[in-house]
Short mmCIF file of C-alpha atoms in Angstrom, two decimals:
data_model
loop_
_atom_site.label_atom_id
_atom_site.label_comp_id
_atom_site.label_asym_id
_atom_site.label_seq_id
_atom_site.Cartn_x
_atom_site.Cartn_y
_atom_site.Cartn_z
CA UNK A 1 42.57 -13.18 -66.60
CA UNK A 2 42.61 -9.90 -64.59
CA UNK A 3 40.00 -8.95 -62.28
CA UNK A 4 39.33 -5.35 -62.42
CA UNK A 5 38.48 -4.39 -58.78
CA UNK A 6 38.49 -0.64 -59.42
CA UNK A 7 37.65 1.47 -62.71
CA UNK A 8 40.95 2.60 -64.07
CA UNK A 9 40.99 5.87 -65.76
CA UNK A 10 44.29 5.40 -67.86
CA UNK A 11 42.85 2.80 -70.04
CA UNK A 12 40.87 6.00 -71.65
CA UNK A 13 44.20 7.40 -73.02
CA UNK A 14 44.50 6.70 -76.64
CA UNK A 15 41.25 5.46 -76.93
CA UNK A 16 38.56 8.46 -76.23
CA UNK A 17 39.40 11.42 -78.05
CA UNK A 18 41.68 14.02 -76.08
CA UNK A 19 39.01 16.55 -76.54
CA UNK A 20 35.76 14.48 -74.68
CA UNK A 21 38.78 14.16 -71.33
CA UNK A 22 39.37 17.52 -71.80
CA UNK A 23 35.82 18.18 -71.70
CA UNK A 24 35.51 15.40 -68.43
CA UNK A 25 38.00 17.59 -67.02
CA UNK A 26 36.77 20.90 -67.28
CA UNK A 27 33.06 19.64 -66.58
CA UNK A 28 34.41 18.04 -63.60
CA UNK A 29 35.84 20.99 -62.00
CA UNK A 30 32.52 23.36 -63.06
CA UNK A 31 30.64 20.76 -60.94
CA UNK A 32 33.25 20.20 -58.31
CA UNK A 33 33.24 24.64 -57.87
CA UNK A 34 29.22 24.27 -58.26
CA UNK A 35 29.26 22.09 -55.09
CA UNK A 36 27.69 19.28 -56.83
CA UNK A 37 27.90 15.59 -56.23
CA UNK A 38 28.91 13.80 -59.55
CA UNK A 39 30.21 10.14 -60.59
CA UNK A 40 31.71 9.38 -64.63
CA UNK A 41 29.35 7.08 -65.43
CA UNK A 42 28.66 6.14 -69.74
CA UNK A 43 31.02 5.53 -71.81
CA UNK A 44 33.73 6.98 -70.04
CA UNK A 45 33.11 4.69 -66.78
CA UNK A 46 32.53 1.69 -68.88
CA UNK A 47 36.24 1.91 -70.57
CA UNK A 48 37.95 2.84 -66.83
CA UNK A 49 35.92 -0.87 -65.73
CA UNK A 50 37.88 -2.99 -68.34
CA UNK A 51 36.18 -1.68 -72.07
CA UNK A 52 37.86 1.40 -73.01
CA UNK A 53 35.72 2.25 -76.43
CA UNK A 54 35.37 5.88 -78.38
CA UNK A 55 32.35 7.72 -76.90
CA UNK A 56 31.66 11.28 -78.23
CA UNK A 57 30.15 12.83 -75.23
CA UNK A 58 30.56 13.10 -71.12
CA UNK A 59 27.93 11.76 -68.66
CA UNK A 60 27.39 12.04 -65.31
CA UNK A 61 25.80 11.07 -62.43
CA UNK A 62 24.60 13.96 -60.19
CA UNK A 63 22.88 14.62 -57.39
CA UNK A 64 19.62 16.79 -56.84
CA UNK A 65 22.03 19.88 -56.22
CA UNK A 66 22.35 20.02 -59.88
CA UNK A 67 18.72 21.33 -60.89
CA UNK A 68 16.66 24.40 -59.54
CA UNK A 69 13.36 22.98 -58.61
CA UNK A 70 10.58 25.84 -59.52
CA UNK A 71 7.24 25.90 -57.27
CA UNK A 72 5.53 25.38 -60.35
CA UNK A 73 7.34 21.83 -60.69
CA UNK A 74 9.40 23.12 -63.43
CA UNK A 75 12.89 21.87 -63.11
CA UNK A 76 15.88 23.17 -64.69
CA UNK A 77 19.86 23.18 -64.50
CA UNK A 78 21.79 25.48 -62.43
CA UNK A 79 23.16 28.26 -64.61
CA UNK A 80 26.88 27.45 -63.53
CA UNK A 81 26.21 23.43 -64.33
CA UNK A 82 27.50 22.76 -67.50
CA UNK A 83 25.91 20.94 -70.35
CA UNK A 84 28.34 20.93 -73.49
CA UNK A 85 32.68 22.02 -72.70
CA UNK A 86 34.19 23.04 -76.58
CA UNK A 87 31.17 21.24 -78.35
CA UNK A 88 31.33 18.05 -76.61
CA UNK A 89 27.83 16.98 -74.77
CA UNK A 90 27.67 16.67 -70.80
CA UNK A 91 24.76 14.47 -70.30
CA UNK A 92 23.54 14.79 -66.38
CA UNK A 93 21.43 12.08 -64.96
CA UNK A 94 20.42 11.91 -61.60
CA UNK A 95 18.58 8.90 -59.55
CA UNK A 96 14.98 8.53 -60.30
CA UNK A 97 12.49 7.84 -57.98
CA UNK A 98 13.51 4.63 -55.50
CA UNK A 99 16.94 4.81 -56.55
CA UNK A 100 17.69 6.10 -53.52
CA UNK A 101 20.46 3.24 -53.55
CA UNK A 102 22.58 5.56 -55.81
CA UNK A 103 22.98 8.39 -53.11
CA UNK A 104 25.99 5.82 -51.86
CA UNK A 105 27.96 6.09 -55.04
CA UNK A 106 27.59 9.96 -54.99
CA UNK A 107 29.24 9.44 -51.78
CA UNK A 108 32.86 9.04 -53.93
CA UNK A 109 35.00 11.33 -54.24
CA UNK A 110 33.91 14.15 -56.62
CA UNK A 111 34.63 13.22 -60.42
CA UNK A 112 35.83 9.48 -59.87
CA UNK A 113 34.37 6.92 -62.18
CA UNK A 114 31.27 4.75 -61.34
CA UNK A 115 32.13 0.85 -59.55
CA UNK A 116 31.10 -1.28 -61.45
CA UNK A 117 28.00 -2.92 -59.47
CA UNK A 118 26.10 0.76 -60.16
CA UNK A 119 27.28 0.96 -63.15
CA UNK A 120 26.01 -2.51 -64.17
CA UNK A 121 22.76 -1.81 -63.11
CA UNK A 122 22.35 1.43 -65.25
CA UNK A 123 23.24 -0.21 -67.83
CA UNK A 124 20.80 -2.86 -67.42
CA UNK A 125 17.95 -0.69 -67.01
CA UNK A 126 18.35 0.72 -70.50
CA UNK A 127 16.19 -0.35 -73.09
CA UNK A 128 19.06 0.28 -75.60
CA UNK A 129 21.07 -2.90 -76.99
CA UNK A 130 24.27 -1.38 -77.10
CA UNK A 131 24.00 -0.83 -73.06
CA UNK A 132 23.73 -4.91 -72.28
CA UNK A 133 26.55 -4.74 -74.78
CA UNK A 134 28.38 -2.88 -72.86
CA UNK A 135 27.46 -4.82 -69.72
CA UNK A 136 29.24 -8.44 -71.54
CA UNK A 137 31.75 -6.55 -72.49
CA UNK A 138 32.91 -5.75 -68.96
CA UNK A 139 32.49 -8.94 -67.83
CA UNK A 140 34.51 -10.40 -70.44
CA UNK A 141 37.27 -7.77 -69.70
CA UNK A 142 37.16 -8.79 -65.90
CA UNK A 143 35.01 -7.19 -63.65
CA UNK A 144 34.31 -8.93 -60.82
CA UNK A 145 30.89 -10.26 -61.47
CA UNK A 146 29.96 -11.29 -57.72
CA UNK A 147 29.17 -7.90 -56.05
CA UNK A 148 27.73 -6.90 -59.44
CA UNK A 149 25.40 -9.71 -59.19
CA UNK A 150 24.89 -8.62 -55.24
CA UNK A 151 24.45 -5.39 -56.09
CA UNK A 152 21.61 -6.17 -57.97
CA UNK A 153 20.27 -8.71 -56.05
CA UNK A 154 19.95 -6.41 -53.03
CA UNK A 155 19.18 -3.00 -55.08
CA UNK A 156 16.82 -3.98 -58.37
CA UNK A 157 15.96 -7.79 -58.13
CA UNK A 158 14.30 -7.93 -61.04
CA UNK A 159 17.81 -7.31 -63.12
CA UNK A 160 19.09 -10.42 -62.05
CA UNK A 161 17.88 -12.76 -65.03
CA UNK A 162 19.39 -10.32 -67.51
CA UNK A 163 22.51 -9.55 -65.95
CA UNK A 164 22.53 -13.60 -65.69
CA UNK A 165 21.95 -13.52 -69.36
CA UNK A 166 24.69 -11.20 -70.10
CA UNK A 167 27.48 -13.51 -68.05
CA UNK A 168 26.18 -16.53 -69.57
CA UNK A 169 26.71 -14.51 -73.05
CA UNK A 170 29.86 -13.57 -72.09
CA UNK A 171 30.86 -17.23 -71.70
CA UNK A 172 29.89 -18.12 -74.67
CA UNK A 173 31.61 -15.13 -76.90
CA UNK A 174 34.89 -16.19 -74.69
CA UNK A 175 34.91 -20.06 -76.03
#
């Protein structure tokens, strides 16, 4: 089986709509001409790191250069940041609180598509099933599973078990 050892954006094509990689596009190059860090991460990343699959709306990873933060502790987007390109959602998230460890990945170049280990762990930390879907998924497409699991090890220890669960899932959906 192949190892993915970098997403791949052209397994996308004829799986995600044309108009939600239109929409990366264009979002893309608003943030890019905003001066704001930004990683693919989602759907989107998910399918460039081995499980292309339809996804209706664009998110991204961003850095604090994104948001206006008020005095009053009100925080909002910048008015050139976009949040929807033809009626298609861009979703923004940025790192929370000790996630410091995600600076690094806004360190790619603007617009690429989350690695894998990152994108492992945000996956894991949602509560929602169809994320540690996603998660078994890759690893039964081929991502390499050792820096993911060093990733986490180093970066959010307490992931370990479930990504653990997730690979030994995988194993079994693959017999």
């Amino acid at each position: 089986k192949r190892r993915m050892a970098k997403p791949d954006p052209t397994l996308l094509v004829d799986v995600v709509a044309p108009k939600v990689l239109a929409a990366l596009g264009l979002a893309s190059e608003a943030l890019r001409a905003a001066n704001v860090r930004h990683v693919v991460v989602g759907g989107l990343a998910v399918g460039a790191n081995g499980y292309p699959r339809a996804t209706k709306d664009v998110d991204f990873l961003v850095g604090a250069e994104a948001f206006h933060h008020h005095p009053s502790g009100l925080v909002t987007l910048r008015p050139e940041v976009p949040f929807q390109v033809h009626g298609v959602a861009i979703d923004l998230l940025s790192p929370e609180a000790g996630e410091d460890f995600l600076e690094a990945t806004l360190a790619a170049p603007l617009g690429s598509m989350m690695e894998a280990p990152p994108l492992v762990y945000m996956k894991l930390k949602s509560p929602r099933r169809k994320d540690s879907v996603d998660v078994i998924e890759m690893i039964k497409a081929g991502i390499d599973v050792a820096p993911c699991r060093a990733y986490l090890a180093e970066h959010a220890p307490s992931f370990v078990a479930a990504f653990d669960d997730c690979l030994a899932q995988a194993e079994l959906e693959e017999d």
